[in-house]
Structures are given as structure tokens and as C-alpha cells.
PDB file of C-alpha atoms in Angstrom:
ATOM      1  CA  ASP A   1       8.481 -12.648 -14.929  1.00  0.00           C
ATOM      2  CA  THR A   2       7.071  -9.520 -13.050  1.00  0.00           C
ATOM      3  CA  ALA A   3       4.119 -10.509 -10.808  1.00  0.00           C
ATOM      4  CA  VAL A   4       2.114  -7.240 -10.897  1.00  0.00           C
ATOM      5  CA  SER A   5       3.012  -4.890 -13.798  1.00  0.00           C
ATOM      6  CA  GLN A   6       1.489  -1.551 -14.671  1.00  0.00           C
ATOM      7  CA  THR A   7       1.834   0.614 -17.665  1.00  0.00           C
ATOM      8  CA  PRO A   8       2.935   3.204 -18.183  1.00  0.00           C
ATOM      9  CA  LYS A   9       5.584   4.174 -15.345  1.00  0.00           C
ATOM     10  CA  TYR A  10       5.227   7.683 -15.828  1.00  0.00           C
ATOM     11  CA  LEU A  11       2.486   9.914 -17.351  1.00  0.00           C
ATOM     12  CA  VAL A  12       2.418  13.364 -18.237  1.00  0.00           C
ATOM     13  CA  THR A  13      -0.606  14.932 -19.551  1.00  0.00           C
ATOM     14  CA  GLN A  14      -2.484  18.253 -19.428  1.00  0.00           C
ATOM     15  CA  MET A  15      -5.703  19.041 -17.650  1.00  0.00           C
ATOM     16  CA  GLY A  16      -8.923  18.230 -19.085  1.00  0.00           C
ATOM     17  CA  ASN A  17      -7.358  14.841 -21.195  1.00  0.00           C
ATOM     18  CA  ASP A  18      -8.701  11.491 -20.865  1.00  0.00           C
ATOM     19  CA  LYS A  19      -5.815   8.804 -19.999  1.00  0.00           C
ATOM     20  CA  SER A  20      -5.707   5.311 -19.042  1.00  0.00           C
ATOM     21  CA  ILE A  21      -3.472   3.050 -16.894  1.00  0.00           C
ATOM     22  CA  LYS A  22      -3.314  -0.672 -17.262  1.00  0.00           C
ATOM     23  CA  CYS A  23      -2.451  -3.231 -14.833  1.00  0.00           C
ATOM     24  CA  GLU A  24      -1.672  -7.087 -15.318  1.00  0.00           C
ATOM     25  CA  GLN A  25      -0.894  -9.799 -12.914  1.00  0.00           C
ATOM     26  CA  ASN A  26       0.346 -13.312 -13.496  1.00  0.00           C
ATOM     27  CA  LEU A  27      -0.041 -14.756  -9.871  1.00  0.00           C
ATOM     28  CA  GLY A  28      -3.320 -16.251 -10.579  1.00  0.00           C
ATOM     29  CA  HIS A  29      -5.077 -14.145  -7.955  1.00  0.00           C
ATOM     30  CA  ASP A  30      -8.741 -13.501  -7.776  1.00  0.00           C
ATOM     31  CA  THR A  31      -8.794  -9.834  -6.457  1.00  0.00           C
ATOM     32  CA  MET A  32      -7.286  -6.697  -7.845  1.00  0.00           C
ATOM     33  CA  TYR A  33      -6.987  -3.181  -6.463  1.00  0.00           C
ATOM     34  CA  TRP A  34      -6.152   0.271  -7.458  1.00  0.00           C
ATOM     35  CA  TYR A  35      -4.555   2.768  -4.856  1.00  0.00           C
ATOM     36  CA  LYS A  36      -3.478   6.358  -4.843  1.00  0.00           C
ATOM     37  CA  GLN A  37      -0.683   7.680  -3.273  1.00  0.00           C
ATOM     38  CA  ASP A  38      -0.640  11.362  -3.007  1.00  0.00           C
ATOM     39  CA  SER A  39       2.199  13.906  -2.389  1.00  0.00           C
ATOM     40  CA  LYS A  40       2.006  13.222   1.311  1.00  0.00           C
ATOM     41  CA  LYS A  41       2.568   9.560   0.884  1.00  0.00           C
ATOM     42  CA  PHE A  42      -0.662   8.271   2.273  1.00  0.00           C
ATOM     43  CA  LEU A  43      -2.009   5.213   0.224  1.00  0.00           C
ATOM     44  CA  LYS A  44      -5.670   5.198  -0.058  1.00  0.00           C
ATOM     45  CA  ILE A  45      -7.609   2.458  -1.876  1.00  0.00           C
ATOM     46  CA  MET A  46      -9.612   3.361  -4.673  1.00  0.00           C
ATOM     47  CA  PHE A  47     -11.398   0.287  -6.128  1.00  0.00           C
ATOM     48  CA  SER A  48     -11.295  -3.600  -5.867  1.00  0.00           C
ATOM     49  CA  TYR A  49     -12.325  -6.198  -7.972  1.00  0.00           C
ATOM     50  CA  ASN A  50     -12.928 -10.049  -7.422  1.00  0.00           C
ATOM     51  CA  ASN A  51     -13.349 -11.978 -10.436  1.00  0.00           C
ATOM     52  CA  LYS A  52     -14.211  -9.025 -12.635  1.00  0.00           C
ATOM     53  CA  GLU A  53     -16.829  -7.913 -10.018  1.00  0.00           C
ATOM     54  CA  LEU A  54     -16.658  -4.531  -8.365  1.00  0.00           C
ATOM     55  CA  ILE A  55     -16.438  -5.163  -4.633  1.00  0.00           C
ATOM     56  CA  ILE A  56     -14.968  -2.062  -3.109  1.00  0.00           C
ATOM     57  CA  ASN A  57     -15.537   1.495  -4.435  1.00  0.00           C
ATOM     58  CA  GLU A  58     -14.390   3.970  -1.977  1.00  0.00           C
ATOM     59  CA  THR A  59     -15.221   7.686  -2.538  1.00  0.00           C
ATOM     60  CA  VAL A  60     -13.710   8.491  -5.711  1.00  0.00           C
ATOM     61  CA  PRO A  61     -14.760  11.129  -8.430  1.00  0.00           C
ATOM     62  CA  ASN A  62     -16.915   9.398 -11.253  1.00  0.00           C
ATOM     63  CA  ARG A  63     -14.104  10.443 -13.696  1.00  0.00           C
ATOM     64  CA  PHE A  64     -12.158   7.339 -12.342  1.00  0.00           C
ATOM     65  CA  SER A  65     -13.625   4.056 -13.982  1.00  0.00           C
ATOM     66  CA  PRO A  66     -12.031   0.968 -13.355  1.00  0.00           C
ATOM     67  CA  LYS A  67     -12.413  -1.855 -16.082  1.00  0.00           C
ATOM     68  CA  SER A  68     -11.651  -5.667 -15.565  1.00  0.00           C
ATOM     69  CA  PRO A  69     -11.846  -7.563 -18.810  1.00  0.00           C
ATOM     70  CA  ASP A  70     -10.567 -10.525 -17.106  1.00  0.00           C
ATOM     71  CA  LYS A  71      -9.380 -11.289 -13.380  1.00  0.00           C
ATOM     72  CA  ALA A  72      -5.763 -11.015 -14.756  1.00  0.00           C
ATOM     73  CA  HIS A  73      -6.385  -7.429 -15.750  1.00  0.00           C
ATOM     74  CA  LEU A  74      -7.640  -4.139 -14.094  1.00  0.00           C
ATOM     75  CA  ASN A  75      -7.440  -1.113 -15.991  1.00  0.00           C
ATOM     76  CA  LEU A  76      -8.053   2.598 -14.615  1.00  0.00           C
ATOM     77  CA  HIS A  77      -9.531   5.171 -17.094  1.00  0.00           C
ATOM     78  CA  ILE A  78      -9.572   8.672 -15.994  1.00  0.00           C
ATOM     79  CA  ASN A  79     -11.626  11.299 -17.717  1.00  0.00           C
ATOM     80  CA  SER A  80     -11.219  15.229 -17.825  1.00  0.00           C
ATOM     81  CA  LEU A  81      -7.937  14.781 -15.757  1.00  0.00           C
ATOM     82  CA  GLU A  82      -7.578  17.698 -12.990  1.00  0.00           C
ATOM     83  CA  LEU A  83      -4.280  18.844 -11.263  1.00  0.00           C
ATOM     84  CA  GLY A  84      -5.203  17.301  -8.110  1.00  0.00           C
ATOM     85  CA  ASP A  85      -5.133  13.757  -9.845  1.00  0.00           C
ATOM     86  CA  SER A  86      -1.338  14.143  -9.852  1.00  0.00           C
ATOM     87  CA  ALA A  87      -0.287  11.224  -7.789  1.00  0.00           C
ATOM     88  CA  VAL A  88       1.380   7.741  -7.886  1.00  0.00           C
ATOM     89  CA  TYR A  89      -1.251   5.036  -8.700  1.00  0.00           C
ATOM     90  CA  PHE A  90      -0.565   1.540  -7.444  1.00  0.00           C
ATOM     91  CA  CYS A  91      -2.138  -1.792  -8.969  1.00  0.00           C
ATOM     92  CA  ALA A  92      -2.166  -4.619  -6.595  1.00  0.00           C
ATOM     93  CA  SER A  93      -3.474  -8.234  -6.387  1.00  0.00           C
ATOM     94  CA  SER A  94      -4.260 -10.824  -3.739  1.00  0.00           C
ATOM     95  CA  GLN A  95      -5.446 -14.496  -3.629  1.00  0.00           C
ATOM     96  CA  TYR A  96      -8.543 -13.522  -1.703  1.00  0.00           C
ATOM     97  CA  ARG A  97     -11.251 -10.802  -1.381  1.00  0.00           C
ATOM     98  CA  ASP A  98     -11.127 -10.592   2.458  1.00  0.00           C
ATOM     99  CA  ARG A  99      -8.878  -8.659   4.599  1.00  0.00           C
ATOM    100  CA  GLY A 100      -7.725 -11.724   6.537  1.00  0.00           C
ATOM    101  CA  PRO A 101      -4.187 -12.171   7.650  1.00  0.00           C
ATOM    102  CA  LYS A 102      -3.623 -15.016   4.895  1.00  0.00           C
ATOM    103  CA  ASN A 103      -4.500 -12.300   2.082  1.00  0.00           C
ATOM    104  CA  ILE A 104      -1.170 -10.832   1.211  1.00  0.00           C
ATOM    105  CA  GLN A 105      -1.382  -8.045  -1.443  1.00  0.00           C
ATOM    106  CA  TYR A 106       1.286  -7.832  -4.032  1.00  0.00           C
ATOM    107  CA  PHE A 107       1.946  -4.297  -5.515  1.00  0.00           C
ATOM    108  CA  GLY A 108       3.037  -3.107  -8.795  1.00  0.00           C
ATOM    109  CA  ALA A 109       5.683  -0.528  -9.171  1.00  0.00           C
ATOM    110  CA  GLY A 110       3.283   2.276  -9.551  1.00  0.00           C
ATOM    111  CA  THR A 111       2.335   4.720 -12.300  1.00  0.00           C
ATOM    112  CA  ARG A 112       3.528   8.479 -11.586  1.00  0.00           C
ATOM    113  CA  LEU A 113       0.852  10.728 -13.025  1.00  0.00           C
ATOM    114  CA  SER A 114       1.742  14.257 -13.475  1.00  0.00           C
ATOM    115  CA  VAL A 115      -1.325  16.662 -14.787  1.00  0.00           C
ATOM    116  CA  LEU A 116       0.085  20.152 -15.947  1.00  0.00           C
TER     117      LEU A 116
ATOM    118  CA  LYS U   1      -6.632  12.681  12.722  1.00  0.00           C
ATOM    119  CA  ASN U   2      -5.551   9.628  10.968  1.00  0.00           C
ATOM    120  CA  GLN U   3      -6.599   6.449  12.697  1.00  0.00           C
ATOM    121  CA  VAL U   4      -2.921   4.953  11.928  1.00  0.00           C
ATOM    122  CA  GLU U   5      -0.281   7.274  13.322  1.00  0.00           C
ATOM    123  CA  GLN U   6       3.539   6.487  12.845  1.00  0.00           C
ATOM    124  CA  SER U   7       6.367   7.875  14.262  1.00  0.00           C
ATOM    125  CA  PRO U   8       8.938   9.156  13.656  1.00  0.00           C
ATOM    126  CA  GLN U   9       8.130  10.697  10.509  1.00  0.00           C
ATOM    127  CA  SER U  10      11.759  10.213   9.163  1.00  0.00           C
ATOM    128  CA  LEU U  11      14.939   8.552  10.928  1.00  0.00           C
ATOM    129  CA  ILE U  12      18.677   8.229  10.033  1.00  0.00           C
ATOM    130  CA  ILE U  13      20.833   5.773  11.324  1.00  0.00           C
ATOM    131  CA  LEU U  14      24.078   4.329  10.692  1.00  0.00           C
ATOM    132  CA  GLU U  15      24.696   1.112   8.879  1.00  0.00           C
ATOM    133  CA  GLY U  16      24.767  -1.749  11.448  1.00  0.00           C
ATOM    134  CA  LYS U  17      22.900   0.001  14.103  1.00  0.00           C
ATOM    135  CA  ASN U  18      19.372  -1.253  14.990  1.00  0.00           C
ATOM    136  CA  CYS U  19      16.335   0.915  15.117  1.00  0.00           C
ATOM    137  CA  THR U  20      12.807   0.824  16.126  1.00  0.00           C
ATOM    138  CA  LEU U  21       9.703   2.253  14.401  1.00  0.00           C
ATOM    139  CA  GLN U  22       6.340   3.056  15.951  1.00  0.00           C
ATOM    140  CA  CYS U  23       2.745   2.747  14.921  1.00  0.00           C
ATOM    141  CA  ASN U  24      -0.163   3.626  17.066  1.00  0.00           C
ATOM    142  CA  TYR U  25      -3.916   3.083  15.965  1.00  0.00           C
ATOM    143  CA  THR U  26      -7.247   3.731  17.086  1.00  0.00           C
ATOM    144  CA  VAL U  27      -9.120   1.448  14.539  1.00  0.00           C
ATOM    145  CA  SER U  28     -11.760  -0.516  16.056  1.00  0.00           C
ATOM    146  CA  PRO U  29     -12.822  -3.414  15.769  1.00  0.00           C
ATOM    147  CA  PHE U  30      -9.392  -4.677  14.688  1.00  0.00           C
ATOM    148  CA  SER U  31      -8.469  -7.302  12.292  1.00  0.00           C
ATOM    149  CA  ASN U  32      -5.074  -7.352  11.718  1.00  0.00           C
ATOM    150  CA  LEU U  33      -1.959  -5.312  11.335  1.00  0.00           C
ATOM    151  CA  ARG U  34       0.772  -5.349   8.623  1.00  0.00           C
ATOM    152  CA  TRP U  35       4.128  -3.609   8.013  1.00  0.00           C
ATOM    153  CA  TYR U  36       5.160  -2.994   4.397  1.00  0.00           C
ATOM    154  CA  LYS U  37       8.488  -1.917   3.102  1.00  0.00           C
ATOM    155  CA  GLN U  38       8.445   0.753   0.175  1.00  0.00           C
ATOM    156  CA  ASP U  39      11.512   1.256  -1.808  1.00  0.00           C
ATOM    157  CA  THR U  40      11.783   4.762  -3.844  1.00  0.00           C
ATOM    158  CA  GLY U  41       9.921   4.426  -6.833  1.00  0.00           C
ATOM    159  CA  ARG U  42       8.605   0.937  -6.164  1.00  0.00           C
ATOM    160  CA  GLY U  43       5.249  -0.585  -4.694  1.00  0.00           C
ATOM    161  CA  PRO U  44       5.040  -1.618  -1.034  1.00  0.00           C
ATOM    162  CA  VAL U  45       6.030  -5.103  -0.026  1.00  0.00           C
ATOM    163  CA  SER U  46       4.668  -7.061   3.029  1.00  0.00           C
ATOM    164  CA  LEU U  47       6.994  -7.601   5.632  1.00  0.00           C
ATOM    165  CA  THR U  48       4.884  -9.057   8.677  1.00  0.00           C
ATOM    166  CA  ILE U  49       0.986  -9.679   9.040  1.00  0.00           C
ATOM    167  CA  MET U  50      -0.130 -10.039  12.780  1.00  0.00           C
ATOM    168  CA  THR U  51      -3.820 -10.557  14.170  1.00  0.00           C
ATOM    169  CA  PHE U  52      -4.824  -9.411  17.472  1.00  0.00           C
ATOM    170  CA  SER U  53      -3.894 -12.537  19.347  1.00  0.00           C
ATOM    171  CA  GLU U  54      -0.419 -12.456  18.064  1.00  0.00           C
ATOM    172  CA  ASN U  55       2.379 -10.398  20.065  1.00  0.00           C
ATOM    173  CA  THR U  56       5.377 -10.704  17.836  1.00  0.00           C
ATOM    174  CA  LYS U  57       6.216 -11.719  14.126  1.00  0.00           C
ATOM    175  CA  SER U  58       9.680 -11.964  12.514  1.00  0.00           C
ATOM    176  CA  ASN U  59      11.023 -11.738   9.081  1.00  0.00           C
ATOM    177  CA  GLY U  60      14.839 -12.082   9.141  1.00  0.00           C
ATOM    178  CA  ARG U  61      16.144  -8.949  10.631  1.00  0.00           C
ATOM    179  CA  TYR U  62      12.763  -7.566  11.003  1.00  0.00           C
ATOM    180  CA  THR U  63      10.639  -8.110  14.018  1.00  0.00           C
ATOM    181  CA  ALA U  64       7.208  -6.790  14.482  1.00  0.00           C
ATOM    182  CA  THR U  65       5.459  -6.539  17.905  1.00  0.00           C
ATOM    183  CA  LEU U  66       1.766  -5.784  18.702  1.00  0.00           C
ATOM    184  CA  ASP U  67      -0.088  -4.628  21.829  1.00  0.00           C
ATOM    185  CA  ALA U  68      -3.677  -4.982  21.047  1.00  0.00           C
ATOM    186  CA  ASP U  69      -4.554  -3.410  24.483  1.00  0.00           C
ATOM    187  CA  THR U  70      -2.548  -0.457  24.067  1.00  0.00           C
ATOM    188  CA  LYS U  71      -3.332  -0.396  20.286  1.00  0.00           C
ATOM    189  CA  GLN U  72       0.402  -0.122  19.492  1.00  0.00           C
ATOM    190  CA  SER U  73       2.845  -2.079  17.180  1.00  0.00           C
ATOM    191  CA  SER U  74       6.474  -1.668  16.690  1.00  0.00           C
ATOM    192  CA  LEU U  75       9.092  -2.477  13.821  1.00  0.00           C
ATOM    193  CA  HIS U  76      12.458  -3.451  14.943  1.00  0.00           C
ATOM    194  CA  ILE U  77      15.162  -3.588  12.514  1.00  0.00           C
ATOM    195  CA  THR U  78      18.386  -5.343  13.688  1.00  0.00           C
ATOM    196  CA  ALA U  79      22.058  -4.681  12.387  1.00  0.00           C
ATOM    197  CA  SER U  80      20.431  -2.260   9.576  1.00  0.00           C
ATOM    198  CA  GLN U  81      21.905  -2.547   5.814  1.00  0.00           C
ATOM    199  CA  LEU U  82      21.962  -0.093   3.102  1.00  0.00           C
ATOM    200  CA  SER U  83      19.214  -1.745   1.402  1.00  0.00           C
ATOM    201  CA  ASP U  84      16.801  -0.943   4.494  1.00  0.00           C
ATOM    202  CA  SER U  85      16.697   2.629   3.315  1.00  0.00           C
ATOM    203  CA  ALA U  86      13.008   2.921   2.427  1.00  0.00           C
ATOM    204  CA  SER U  87       9.658   3.904   3.755  1.00  0.00           C
ATOM    205  CA  TYR U  88       7.813   1.508   6.226  1.00  0.00           C
ATOM    206  CA  ILE U  89       4.155   1.519   6.411  1.00  0.00           C
ATOM    207  CA  CYS U  90       1.914   0.200   8.992  1.00  0.00           C
ATOM    208  CA  VAL U  91      -1.405  -0.982   8.003  1.00  0.00           C
ATOM    209  CA  VAL U  92      -4.489  -1.702   9.951  1.00  0.00           C
ATOM    210  CA  SER U  93      -7.521  -3.686   8.612  1.00  0.00           C
ATOM    211  CA  GLU U  94     -10.839  -2.987  10.204  1.00  0.00           C
ATOM    212  CA  GLY U  95     -13.684  -5.314   8.694  1.00  0.00           C
ATOM    213  CA  ASP U  96     -13.496  -4.492   5.139  1.00  0.00           C
ATOM    214  CA  LYS U  97     -11.470  -1.416   5.620  1.00  0.00           C
ATOM    215  CA  ILE U  98      -7.788  -0.944   4.964  1.00  0.00           C
ATOM    216  CA  ILE U  99      -6.154   2.185   6.581  1.00  0.00           C
ATOM    217  CA  PHE U 100      -2.673   2.983   5.929  1.00  0.00           C
ATOM    218  CA  GLY U 101      -0.296   4.880   7.995  1.00  0.00           C
ATOM    219  CA  LYS U 102       1.664   7.809   6.360  1.00  0.00           C
ATOM    220  CA  GLY U 103       4.907   5.980   6.780  1.00  0.00           C
ATOM    221  CA  THR U 104       8.353   6.267   8.486  1.00  0.00           C
ATOM    222  CA  ARG U 105      11.163   7.250   6.084  1.00  0.00           C
ATOM    223  CA  LEU U 106      14.492   5.444   7.168  1.00  0.00           C
ATOM    224  CA  HIS U 107      17.929   6.363   5.930  1.00  0.00           C
ATOM    225  CA  ILE U 108      20.693   3.985   6.420  1.00  0.00           C
ATOM    226  CA  LEU U 109      24.084   5.930   5.972  1.00  0.00           C
ATOM    227  CA  PRO U 110      27.251   4.106   5.410  1.00  0.00           C
TER     228      PRO U 110
END
């Protein structure tokens, strides 16, 4: 009955490979997000989708491509992985698309990506 | 310099003691401020959310305060428990932007 679930939990791969991380939410939320948490523990938003429509696209290399087949899923595909991509990637969802106080984000457990 | 600064970077206290974590921000205009708890190996969980018109918000043993004039917030934890060991992250919203602090790592010792 996990609200926001990501797979895989751990991902170890070599430089240059292409990999995908999947995210699903069963909360009935309209908005989903991808965040990156680096080794210094800063969380930074990467993308946000509302009802399958891209609404936030921060300055992220175009090697990262989000895909939302439906509003309950937001997957992240990464091409040509680099050492600097090593981080923990968090998926989140919220009912609304705005940043107002009623809009609580619920996070998944994270995917720890290690690029060798 | 990050627009959301938290202090201390880490804190160790004995179980049962109280503690206060600080968050200073320069984000403007300000929409709302949130405190999250992030357990090791888990995603952040929302503790409190405050708008600029709110001075305090409680969630059980957690009490957050906000001074929008000085742009400071604090999170006070009362009667700490071992399960409070986690990172506590201050997050400030400015329009469409969400800016995260680096967090304070709290360790509760038995």
C-alpha cells in the first residue's frame, strides 16, 4: 500500500550506459516530480508533471528525459550516464500543481544511482 | 550562497532532551516555509507548513516558528526520542520555485 513507489532502490552501472527509473503513485494526485539529492544532501527539483503535462523543467542536461504515460506514473530515463549523475533520485507527488501551503508533497524512498 | 541556510549542520543530544534547529532564508517574495524530516535511506516527510502570516505551527512534539520580518524559522523538538534521529530540511517556496536547505543532521543518543 506504498503511496509513492520507485524502482529500483539501488542502481549501479557504468559510464555511458542508459538507464531508467520508474515511479508510481496510488494517491490519485495530479502532479508528480523528480528530485536529485547529491552527496552534499541538497535536494533540487528536476522536473514536474501535471496530468501528464510538463510544467517544470529546471536546468537539467537533456540526457535526462522524463516520461509520463499517465498521471499515476512518471519515469526518468537517463542517457549516456556520467560520473556526476551519481546521486539519490526522489520521486514525489502532490494533489495540486501550485506551491501553496495546502499542497503537500509525498516522496518516494529514493533510488540510489552509482555510476562507475 | 544558498538562499536557505540551516544551522547547526549536525547536532547530537541525549534522548529526552529538547533541541532547536534554525533556518534563515533570503528568498523573496516568500510564499510558504516547510519543515521536512528525512530518515536515513528514506524520502522526506512533511512536518509543518507555514505561510507568512503564521507565527507558529505544531505537529505533536514538533513546533515550528516563523518570523517573516527577520526571515528566520526554527523547529523545536520536545522530549526527543530515538526515532527523531534524522535530517531536518527547511524548504522555502517563492512563487513557482522551491528552495531546499541543506538540512540539519540530528542524532539522538540513548
